[in-house]
Coordinates of C-alpha atoms and ligand atoms in Angstrom, one line a residue:
X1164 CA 0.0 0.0 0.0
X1165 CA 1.1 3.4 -0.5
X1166 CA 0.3 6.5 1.4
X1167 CA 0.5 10.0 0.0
X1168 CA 0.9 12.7 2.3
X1169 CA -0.6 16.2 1.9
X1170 CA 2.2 18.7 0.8
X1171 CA 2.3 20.7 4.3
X1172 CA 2.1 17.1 6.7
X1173 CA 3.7 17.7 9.7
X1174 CA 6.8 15.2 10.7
X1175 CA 4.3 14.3 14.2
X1176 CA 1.5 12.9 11.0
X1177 CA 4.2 11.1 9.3
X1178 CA 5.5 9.9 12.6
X1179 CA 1.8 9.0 13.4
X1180 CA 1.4 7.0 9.8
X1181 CA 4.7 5.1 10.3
X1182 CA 3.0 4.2 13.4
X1183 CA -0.2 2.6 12.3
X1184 CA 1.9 0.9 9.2
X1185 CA 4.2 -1.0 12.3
X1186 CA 1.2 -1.7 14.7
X1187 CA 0.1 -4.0 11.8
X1188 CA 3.4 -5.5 11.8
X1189 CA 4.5 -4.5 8.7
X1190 CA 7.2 -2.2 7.6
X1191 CA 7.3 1.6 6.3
X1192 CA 10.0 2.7 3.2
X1193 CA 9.6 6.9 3.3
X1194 CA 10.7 8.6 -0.1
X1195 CA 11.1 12.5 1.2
X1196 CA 11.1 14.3 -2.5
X1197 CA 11.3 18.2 -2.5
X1198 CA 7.7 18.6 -1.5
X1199 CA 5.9 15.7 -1.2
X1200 CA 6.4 12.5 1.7
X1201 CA 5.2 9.0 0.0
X1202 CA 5.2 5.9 2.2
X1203 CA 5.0 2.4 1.0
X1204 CA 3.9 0.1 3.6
X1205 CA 5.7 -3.0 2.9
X1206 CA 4.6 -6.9 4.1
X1207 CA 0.9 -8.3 3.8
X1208 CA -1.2 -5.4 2.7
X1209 CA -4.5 -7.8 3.8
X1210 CA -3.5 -6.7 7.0
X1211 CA -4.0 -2.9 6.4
X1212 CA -7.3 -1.6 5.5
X1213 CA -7.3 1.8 3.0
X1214 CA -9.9 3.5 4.8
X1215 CA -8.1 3.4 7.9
X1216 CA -5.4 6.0 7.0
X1217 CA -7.5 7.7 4.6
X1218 CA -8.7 9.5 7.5
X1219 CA -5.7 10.0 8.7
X1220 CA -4.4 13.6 9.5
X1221 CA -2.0 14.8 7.1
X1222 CA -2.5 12.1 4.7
X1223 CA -3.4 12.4 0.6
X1224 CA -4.5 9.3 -0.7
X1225 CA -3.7 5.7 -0.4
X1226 CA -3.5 3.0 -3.1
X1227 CA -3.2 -0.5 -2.7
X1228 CA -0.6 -2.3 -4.6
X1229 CA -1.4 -5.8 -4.6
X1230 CA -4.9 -7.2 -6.4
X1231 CA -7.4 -7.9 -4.1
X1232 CA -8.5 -10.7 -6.6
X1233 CA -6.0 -13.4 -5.8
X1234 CA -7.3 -16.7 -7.0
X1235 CA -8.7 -15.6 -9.9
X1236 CA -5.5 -13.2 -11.1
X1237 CA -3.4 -14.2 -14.1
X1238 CA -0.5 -13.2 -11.4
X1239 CA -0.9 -16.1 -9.5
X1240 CA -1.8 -18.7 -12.1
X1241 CA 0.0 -16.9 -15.5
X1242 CA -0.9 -20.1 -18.0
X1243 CA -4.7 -20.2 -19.0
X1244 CA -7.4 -22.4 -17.0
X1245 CA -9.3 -24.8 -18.7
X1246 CA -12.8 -26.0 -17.7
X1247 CA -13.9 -29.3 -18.6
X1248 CA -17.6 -30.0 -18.9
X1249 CA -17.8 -33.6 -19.0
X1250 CA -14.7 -33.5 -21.3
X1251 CA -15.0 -31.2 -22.9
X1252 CA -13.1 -27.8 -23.0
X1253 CA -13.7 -24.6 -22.2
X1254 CA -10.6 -21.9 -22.4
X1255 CA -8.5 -24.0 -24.6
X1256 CA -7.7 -23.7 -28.8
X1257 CA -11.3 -24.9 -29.3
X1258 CA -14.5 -22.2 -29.0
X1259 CA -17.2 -23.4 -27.3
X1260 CA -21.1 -22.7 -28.6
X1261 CA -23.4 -23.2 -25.7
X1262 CA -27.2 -23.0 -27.5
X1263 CA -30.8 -23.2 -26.7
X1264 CA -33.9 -21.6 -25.6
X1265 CA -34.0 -18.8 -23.0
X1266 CA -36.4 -20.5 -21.3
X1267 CA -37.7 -24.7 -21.0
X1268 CA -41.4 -24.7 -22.1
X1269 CA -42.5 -28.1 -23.3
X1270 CA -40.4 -32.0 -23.8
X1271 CA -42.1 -31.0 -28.0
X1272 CA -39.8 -27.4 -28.1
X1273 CA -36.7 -28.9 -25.7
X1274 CA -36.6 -32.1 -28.0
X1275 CA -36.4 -29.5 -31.6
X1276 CA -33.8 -27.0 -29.6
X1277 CA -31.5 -30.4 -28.6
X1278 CA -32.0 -31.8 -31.9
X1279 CA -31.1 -27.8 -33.5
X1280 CA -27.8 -27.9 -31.1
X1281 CA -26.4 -30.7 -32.5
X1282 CA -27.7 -30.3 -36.2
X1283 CA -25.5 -26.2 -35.8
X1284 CA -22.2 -28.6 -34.0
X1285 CA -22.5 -27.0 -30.8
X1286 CA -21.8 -29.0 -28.2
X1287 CA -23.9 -28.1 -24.7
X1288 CA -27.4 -26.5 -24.3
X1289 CA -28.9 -24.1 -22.0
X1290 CA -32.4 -23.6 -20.9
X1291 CA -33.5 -21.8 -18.1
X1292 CA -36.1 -23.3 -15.7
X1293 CA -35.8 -20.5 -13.1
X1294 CA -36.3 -17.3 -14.9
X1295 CA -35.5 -13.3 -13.6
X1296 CA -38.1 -11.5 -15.1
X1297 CA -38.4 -7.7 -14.5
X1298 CA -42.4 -8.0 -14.0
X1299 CA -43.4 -10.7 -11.6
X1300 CA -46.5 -10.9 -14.0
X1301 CA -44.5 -12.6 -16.6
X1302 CA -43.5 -16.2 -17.5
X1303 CA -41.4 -17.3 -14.1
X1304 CA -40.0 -20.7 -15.5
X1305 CA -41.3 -24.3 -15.4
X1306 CA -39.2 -24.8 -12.0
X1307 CA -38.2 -28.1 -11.3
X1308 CA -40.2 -29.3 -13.9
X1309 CA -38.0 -27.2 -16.5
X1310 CA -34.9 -29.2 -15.2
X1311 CA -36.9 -32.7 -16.0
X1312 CA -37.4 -31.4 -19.7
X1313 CA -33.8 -29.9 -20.3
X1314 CA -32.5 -33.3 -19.0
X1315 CA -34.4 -35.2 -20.5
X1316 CA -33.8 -33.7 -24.0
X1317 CA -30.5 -32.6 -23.6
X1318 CA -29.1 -36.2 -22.3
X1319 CA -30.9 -38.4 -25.1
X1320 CA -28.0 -36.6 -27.2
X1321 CA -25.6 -36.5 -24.5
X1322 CA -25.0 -32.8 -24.2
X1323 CA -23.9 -31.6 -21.3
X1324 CA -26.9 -28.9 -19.4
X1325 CA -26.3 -25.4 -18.7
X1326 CA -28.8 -23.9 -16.4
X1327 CA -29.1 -20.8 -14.3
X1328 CA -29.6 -20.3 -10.1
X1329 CA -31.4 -18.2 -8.8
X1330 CA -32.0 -19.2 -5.0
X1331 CA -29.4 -20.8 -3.2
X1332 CA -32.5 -23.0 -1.7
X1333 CA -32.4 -25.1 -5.3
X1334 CA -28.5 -25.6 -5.0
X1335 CA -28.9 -29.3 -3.5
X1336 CA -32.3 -29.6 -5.9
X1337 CA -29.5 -28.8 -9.0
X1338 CA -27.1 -31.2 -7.4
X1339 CA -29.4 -33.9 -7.7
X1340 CA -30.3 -33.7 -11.6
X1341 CA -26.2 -32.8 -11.9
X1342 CA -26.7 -29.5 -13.5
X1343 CA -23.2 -29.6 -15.5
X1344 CA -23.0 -26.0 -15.7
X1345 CA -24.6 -23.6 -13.1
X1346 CA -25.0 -20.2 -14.6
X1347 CA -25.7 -17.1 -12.2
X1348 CA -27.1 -14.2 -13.9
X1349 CA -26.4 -10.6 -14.4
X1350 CA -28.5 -9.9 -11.4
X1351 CA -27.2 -12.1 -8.9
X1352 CA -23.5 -11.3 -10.1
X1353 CA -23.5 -9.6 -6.0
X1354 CA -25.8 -11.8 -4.8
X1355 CA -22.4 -13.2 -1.9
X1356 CA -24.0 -15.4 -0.2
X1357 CA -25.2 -17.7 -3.6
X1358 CA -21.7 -16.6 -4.8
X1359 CA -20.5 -18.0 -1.2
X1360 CA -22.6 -21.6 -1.8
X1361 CA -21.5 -21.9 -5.4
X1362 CA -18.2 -21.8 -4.6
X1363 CA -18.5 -24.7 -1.7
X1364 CA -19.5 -27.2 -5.1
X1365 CA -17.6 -29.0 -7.0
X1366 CA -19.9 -27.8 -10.6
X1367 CA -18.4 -25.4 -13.2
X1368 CA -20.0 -22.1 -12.5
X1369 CA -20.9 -19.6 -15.8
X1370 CA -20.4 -16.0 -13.9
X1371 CA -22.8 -13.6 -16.1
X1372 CA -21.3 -9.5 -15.4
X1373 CA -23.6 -7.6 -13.4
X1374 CA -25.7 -5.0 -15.6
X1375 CA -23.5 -2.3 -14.2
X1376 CA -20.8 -4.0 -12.6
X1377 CA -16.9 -3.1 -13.0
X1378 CA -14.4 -5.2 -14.2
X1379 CA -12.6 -5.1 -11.0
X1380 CA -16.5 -5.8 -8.7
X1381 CA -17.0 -8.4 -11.6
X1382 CA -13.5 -10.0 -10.9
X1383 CA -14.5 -9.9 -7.2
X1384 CA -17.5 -11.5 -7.4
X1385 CA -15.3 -14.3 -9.3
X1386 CA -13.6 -14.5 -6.0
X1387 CA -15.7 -14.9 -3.6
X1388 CA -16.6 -18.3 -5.3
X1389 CA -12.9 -19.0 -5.8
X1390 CA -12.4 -18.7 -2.1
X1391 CA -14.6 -21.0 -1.0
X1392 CA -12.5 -23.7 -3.4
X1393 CA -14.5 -23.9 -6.6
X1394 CA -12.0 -22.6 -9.5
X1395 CA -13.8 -23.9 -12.4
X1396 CA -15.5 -20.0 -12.9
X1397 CA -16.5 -19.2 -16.7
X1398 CA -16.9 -15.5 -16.8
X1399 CA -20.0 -14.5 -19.3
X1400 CA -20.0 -10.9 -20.9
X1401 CA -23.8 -10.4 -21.5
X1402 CA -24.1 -6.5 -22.4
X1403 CA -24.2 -3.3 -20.1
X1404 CA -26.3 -0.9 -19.3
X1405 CA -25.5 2.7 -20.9
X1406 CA -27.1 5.9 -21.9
X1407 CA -28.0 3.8 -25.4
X1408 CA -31.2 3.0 -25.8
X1409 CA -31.3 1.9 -29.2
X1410 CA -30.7 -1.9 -28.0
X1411 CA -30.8 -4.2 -24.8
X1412 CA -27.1 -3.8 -23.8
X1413 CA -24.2 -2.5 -25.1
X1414 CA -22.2 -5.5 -25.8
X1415 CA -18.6 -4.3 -23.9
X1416 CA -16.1 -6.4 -26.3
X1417 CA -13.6 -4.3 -24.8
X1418 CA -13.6 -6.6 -21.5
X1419 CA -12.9 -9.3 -23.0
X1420 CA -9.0 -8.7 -24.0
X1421 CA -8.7 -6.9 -20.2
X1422 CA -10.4 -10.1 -18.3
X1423 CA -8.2 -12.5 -20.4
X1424 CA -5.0 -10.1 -19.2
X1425 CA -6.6 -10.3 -15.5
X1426 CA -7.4 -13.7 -15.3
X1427 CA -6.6 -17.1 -16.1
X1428 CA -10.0 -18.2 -16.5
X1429 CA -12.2 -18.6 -19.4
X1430 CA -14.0 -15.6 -21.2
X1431 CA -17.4 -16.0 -23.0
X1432 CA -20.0 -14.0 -24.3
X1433 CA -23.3 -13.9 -24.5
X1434 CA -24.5 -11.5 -27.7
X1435 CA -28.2 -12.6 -27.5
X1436 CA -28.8 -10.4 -24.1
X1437 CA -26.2 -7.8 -25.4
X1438 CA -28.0 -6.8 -28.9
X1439 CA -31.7 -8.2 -27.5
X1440 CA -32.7 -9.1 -31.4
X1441 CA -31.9 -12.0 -33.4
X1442 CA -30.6 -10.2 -36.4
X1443 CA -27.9 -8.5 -34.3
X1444 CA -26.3 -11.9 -32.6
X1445 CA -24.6 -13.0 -35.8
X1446 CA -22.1 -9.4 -35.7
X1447 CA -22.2 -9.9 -32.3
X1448 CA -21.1 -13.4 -31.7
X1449 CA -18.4 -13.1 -34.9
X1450 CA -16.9 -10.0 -32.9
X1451 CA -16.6 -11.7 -29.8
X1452 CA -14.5 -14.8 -31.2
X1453 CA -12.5 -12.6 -33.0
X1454 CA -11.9 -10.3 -29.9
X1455 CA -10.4 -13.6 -28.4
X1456 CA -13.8 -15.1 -26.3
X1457 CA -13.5 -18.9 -25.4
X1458 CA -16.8 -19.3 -26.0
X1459 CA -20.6 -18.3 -26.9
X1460 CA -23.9 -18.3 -25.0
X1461 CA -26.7 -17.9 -27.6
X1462 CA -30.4 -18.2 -27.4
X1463 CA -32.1 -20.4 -30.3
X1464 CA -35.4 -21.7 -30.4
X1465 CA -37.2 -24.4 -32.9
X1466 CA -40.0 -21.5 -33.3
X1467 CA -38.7 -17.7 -32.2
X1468 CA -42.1 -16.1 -32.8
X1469 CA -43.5 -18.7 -30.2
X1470 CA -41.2 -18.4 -27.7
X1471 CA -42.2 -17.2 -24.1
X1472 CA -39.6 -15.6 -23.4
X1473 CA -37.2 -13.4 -25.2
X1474 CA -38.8 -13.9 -28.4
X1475 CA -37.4 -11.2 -30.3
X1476 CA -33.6 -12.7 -29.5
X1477 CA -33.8 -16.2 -30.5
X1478 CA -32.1 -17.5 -33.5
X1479 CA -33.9 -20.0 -35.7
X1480 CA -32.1 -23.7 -35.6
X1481 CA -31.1 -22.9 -39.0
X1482 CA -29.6 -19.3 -38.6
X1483 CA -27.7 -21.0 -35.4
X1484 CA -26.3 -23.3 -38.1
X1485 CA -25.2 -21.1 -40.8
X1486 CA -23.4 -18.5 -38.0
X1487 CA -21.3 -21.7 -36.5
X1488 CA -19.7 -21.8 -39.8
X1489 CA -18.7 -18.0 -40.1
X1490 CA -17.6 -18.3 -36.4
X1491 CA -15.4 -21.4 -37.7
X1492 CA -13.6 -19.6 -40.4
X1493 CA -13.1 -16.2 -38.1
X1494 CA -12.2 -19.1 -35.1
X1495 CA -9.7 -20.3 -37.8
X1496 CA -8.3 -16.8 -38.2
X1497 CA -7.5 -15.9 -34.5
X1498 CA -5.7 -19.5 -33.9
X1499 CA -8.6 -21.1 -32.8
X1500 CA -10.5 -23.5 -34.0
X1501 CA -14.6 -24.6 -33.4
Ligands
PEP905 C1 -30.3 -15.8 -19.4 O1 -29.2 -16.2 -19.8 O2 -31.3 -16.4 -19.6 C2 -30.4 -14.5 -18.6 C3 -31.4 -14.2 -17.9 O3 -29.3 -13.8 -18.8 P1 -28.8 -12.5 -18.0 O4 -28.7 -12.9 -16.5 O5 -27.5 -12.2 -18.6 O6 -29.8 -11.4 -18.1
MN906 MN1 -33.1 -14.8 -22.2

């Protein structure tokens, strides 16, 4: 941590500084330039808490040196992570394409979306059975019952299930069917204690960003499941809200070069919430695997027009199809492969 001192500090504040910087048992280095004191506190900088000196007399500012995301820094783990999903790889040379419906609504429309992931090559589905809506009026998700179907359909072609939590009261209920993938959305990115329960599991976790959340809160939130020993995070850039209104979310491609740089773990993006219309995921999706994502989330459905939920987002089976091969040939051009 370093301490800046106002210009006029009195030797009695910097004494006073040093003091608090040794109580915590570590040690002080004092750089005296021609107007300014700066202090670097040197040892375990856990130990020392910002806010603590920032209202100390005499003092400036304070910065913190060290990440306070440890487990899920590129500094401590500097090759990249890679998640298997029952085999298969997430954060490695091949891009993953996780597909499906927004939301399970009958065994007749999750048997067509399984049968349209495998027809486009991806190789998981998602479907959500508990669903956030914004109105409490709309379309909540089948429940448990929604698990049933996405199983059910999902496993007769072997594709591993992605499947979002909501309430940290299903967590044993998602054990049981073996969720392979649980997803926590945008708006429980700072939900700590499901954050806290996730991370006591031994189940890949799909981190969606906050709708406002920082890199840096994003890449916290990331830790607080790391700490309590689950590594296997996916983070899952799905949009942000800005002053723009002409779409959902502004898709921040941006934060996917910084998160790789941050972290080891794997990167994926989700253009379906980001644009929040079908015709926009193809641009969408193409720019995130050439930006360097490990991987897509995308919404399809055997019928858009029909489907309960986020209707106006879903790709046909067919339009899934023909964007996996332009994702291919961009994969192929960034080293990658699909
Ligand atoms: C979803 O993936 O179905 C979803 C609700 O996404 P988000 O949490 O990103 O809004
Ligand atoms: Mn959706």
């Amino acid at each position: 941590m370093i301490i800046v001192m106002q210009y006029h500090a009195s030797d009695a504040q910097i004494s006073n500084v040093i003091g608090h910087i040794r109580e915590a048992g570590l040690k002080e280095h004092v750089s005296r330039g021609a107007e300014l004191v700066i202090i670097g506190a040197i040892g375990d900088e856990d130990k020392l808490d910002p806010a603590r000196f920032e209202v100390l007399p005499g003092v400036e500012r304070v910065t913190r040196v060290a990440k306070q995301y440890k487990i899920v820094s590129r500094v401590t783990h500097p090759a990249g992570s890679v998640i298997r999903v029952r085999g298969i790889p997430i954060g490695g040379e091949q891009i993953q394409v996780i597909g499906g419906p927004c939301s399970v609504e009958t065994p007749e429309q999750m048997a067509l979306a399984a049968q349209g992931v495998v027809d486009a090559g991806c190789r998981m589905m998602r479907g959500g059975a508990f669903k956030p809506r914004t109105s409490p009026y709309a379309f909540q998700g089948l429940g448990v019952q929604g698990l049933e179907y996405l199983k059910e359909a999902a496993g007769r072609h072997n594709l591993p299930i992605v499947t979002e939590l909501m309430d940290v009261r299903m967590l044993d209920t998602f054990m049981e069917y073996d969720v392979d993938v649980i997803q926590i959305g945008a708006r429980n990115m700072q939900n700590f204690d499901l954050l806290k329960e996730v991370g006591r599991v031994n189940k890949p976790v799909i981190l969606k960003r906050g709708l406002s959340a920082t890199i840096s809160e994003w890449l916290m939130a990331a830790e607080y499941i790391a700490a309590g020993g689950n590594h296997h995070i996916i983070f899952c850039e799905r949009g942000i809200r800005t002053f723009e209104t002409a779409y959902r979310n502004v898709l921040d491609v941006t934060a996917i070069p910084v998160l790789k740089r941050e972290t080891h773990l794997p990167v994926i993006v989700d253009p379906s919430h980001a644009g929040g219309k079908a015709w926009m995921v193809p641009a969408l999706a193409q720019a995130a695997v050439a930006a360097g994502a490990d991987g897509l989330l995308i919404e399809m459905h055997p019928n858009p027009c029909e489907a309960w939920c986020d209707a106006d987002q879903a790709l046909a089976p067919g339009e899934l199809a023909q964007l996996m091969k332009t994702l291919a040939a961009i994969a192929g051009a960034v080293g990658r492969s699909l």
